[in-house]
Short mmCIF file of C-alpha atoms in Angstrom, two decimals:
data_model
loop_
_atom_site.label_atom_id
_atom_site.label_comp_id
_atom_site.label_asym_id
_atom_site.label_seq_id
_atom_site.Cartn_x
_atom_site.Cartn_y
_atom_site.Cartn_z
CA MET W 1155 169.52 -48.38 69.29
CA ARG W 1156 172.14 -48.77 66.73
CA ILE W 1157 172.22 -45.15 65.70
CA LEU W 1158 172.15 -43.76 69.13
CA ALA W 1159 175.30 -45.79 69.86
CA SER W 1160 176.46 -45.12 66.63
CA LEU W 1161 176.29 -41.42 67.00
CA ALA W 1162 177.60 -41.58 70.41
CA VAL W 1163 181.19 -43.63 68.78
CA GLY W 1164 181.32 -40.88 66.37
CA SER W 1165 180.73 -37.42 68.67
CA ALA W 1166 183.29 -39.30 70.88
CA LEU W 1167 185.64 -40.05 68.37
CA LEU W 1168 185.03 -36.47 67.20
CA ALA W 1169 185.83 -34.78 70.17
CA GLY W 1170 189.49 -36.88 70.31
CA CYS W 1171 189.92 -36.09 67.32
CA MET W 1172 189.40 -32.28 68.07
CA GLN W 1173 191.60 -32.55 70.91
CA ASP W 1174 194.24 -33.99 68.78
CA LEU W 1175 194.52 -30.76 66.59
CA GLY W 1176 196.22 -29.01 69.37
CA PRO W 1177 194.66 -25.23 69.37
CA ALA W 1178 193.16 -25.70 65.64
CA GLY W 1179 190.65 -28.35 67.91
CA ASP W 1180 190.26 -26.07 70.70
CA THR W 1181 189.32 -23.30 68.36
CA LEU W 1182 186.98 -25.67 66.61
CA ALA W 1183 185.66 -26.94 69.99
CA ARG W 1184 184.94 -22.99 71.12
CA ASP W 1185 183.21 -22.41 67.89
CA ALA W 1186 180.99 -25.23 68.31
CA ALA W 1187 180.24 -24.62 71.87
CA LYS W 1188 179.32 -21.45 71.54
CA GLY W 1189 176.89 -22.07 68.80
CA VAL W 1190 175.42 -24.23 71.74
CA VAL W 1191 175.60 -22.20 74.77
CA ASN W 1192 173.87 -19.38 72.38
CA ASN W 1193 171.02 -21.49 71.52
CA VAL W 1194 170.41 -22.90 75.06
CA VAL W 1195 171.04 -18.44 76.28
CA GLN W 1196 168.24 -17.40 74.04
CA THR W 1197 166.11 -20.64 74.08
CA ARG W 1198 166.03 -19.74 78.18
CA PHE W 1199 165.95 -15.65 77.96
CA PRO W 1200 164.06 -14.60 74.84
CA GLY W 1201 164.99 -11.57 73.54
CA VAL W 1202 168.24 -10.91 75.79
CA ASP W 1203 171.42 -10.83 73.38
CA ALA W 1204 173.02 -13.96 74.11
CA ARG W 1205 176.70 -13.10 72.83
CA PRO W 1206 178.25 -11.53 75.70
CA TYR W 1207 176.95 -14.06 78.01
CA THR W 1208 177.74 -16.92 75.41
CA ASP W 1209 181.40 -15.76 75.77
CA CYS W 1210 181.41 -15.31 79.53
CA ILE W 1211 180.30 -19.13 80.04
CA ILE W 1212 182.54 -20.23 77.34
CA ASP W 1213 185.78 -18.56 79.33
CA ASN W 1214 184.80 -19.76 82.21
CA ALA W 1215 184.11 -23.25 81.24
CA SER W 1216 187.14 -25.85 81.44
CA THR W 1217 188.91 -27.09 78.59
CA SER W 1218 186.48 -31.06 79.08
CA GLU W 1219 183.69 -29.07 79.89
CA ILE W 1220 183.90 -26.99 76.18
CA PHE W 1221 184.30 -30.32 74.37
CA GLN W 1222 181.30 -31.98 76.35
CA ILE W 1223 179.34 -28.59 75.02
CA ALA W 1224 180.85 -28.72 71.71
CA GLU W 1225 179.67 -32.34 71.38
CA ALA W 1226 175.95 -31.43 71.79
CA ALA W 1227 176.50 -29.51 68.45
CA LEU W 1228 176.42 -33.28 66.60
CA VAL W 1229 174.01 -35.12 69.09
CA GLY W 1230 171.84 -32.36 70.25
CA THR W 1231 171.50 -30.64 72.84
CA THR W 1232 170.17 -32.58 76.36
CA GLN W 1233 169.01 -31.32 79.70
CA THR W 1234 172.46 -32.34 80.75
CA THR W 1235 174.22 -29.93 78.24
CA THR W 1236 171.84 -27.43 79.41
CA ASN W 1237 172.53 -28.47 83.25
CA LEU W 1238 176.27 -27.76 82.64
CA ILE W 1239 176.12 -24.58 80.54
CA VAL W 1240 173.70 -23.32 83.62
CA ASP W 1241 176.13 -24.69 86.44
CA ILE W 1242 179.18 -23.01 85.09
CA ALA W 1243 176.67 -19.70 83.83
CA GLN W 1244 176.42 -19.25 87.92
CA ARG W 1245 179.85 -19.15 88.88
CA PRO W 1246 181.05 -15.98 90.42
CA ASP W 1247 183.79 -15.32 87.54
CA THR W 1248 180.85 -15.82 84.96
CA VAL W 1249 178.96 -13.67 86.66
CA ARG W 1250 180.89 -11.29 87.27
CA CYS W 1251 181.92 -11.29 83.24
CA ALA W 1252 178.42 -10.86 82.02
CA LEU W 1253 177.57 -8.42 84.74
CA ASN W 1254 180.43 -6.45 82.96
CA ASN W 1255 179.24 -7.40 79.63
CA SER W 1256 175.89 -6.20 80.11
CA LEU W 1257 177.31 -2.64 82.12
CA GLY W 1258 179.78 -2.31 78.99
CA LEU W 1259 182.71 -2.45 81.46
CA GLY W 1260 184.79 -4.91 79.15
CA GLY W 1261 187.88 -5.72 81.18
CA LEU W 1262 186.67 -3.34 83.88
CA VAL W 1263 186.65 -5.51 87.11
CA LEU W 1264 183.66 -5.31 89.81
#
């Protein structure tokens, strides 16, 4: 129980520290979140190149969502984290982005 409490406190402190770092903290959080999102996408859709979807999910997540996902890089991915990633993936802008990326349309908006 103490270990779980220590992890929760540690991750909250780290998230706070990343936010205090300004743009550098945002970059660190986005990179950590990308790793988590990539793993979730690969687990749910084996054989799919997760990178284009990962970028779209991260680009359509709010700052607080990115920090929440990045926290999972430290404490492990939970069902709550997976649900959040799936929720972001289902947003219209994320779906549009993923469709454009998968069709190789880049910045073209469908």
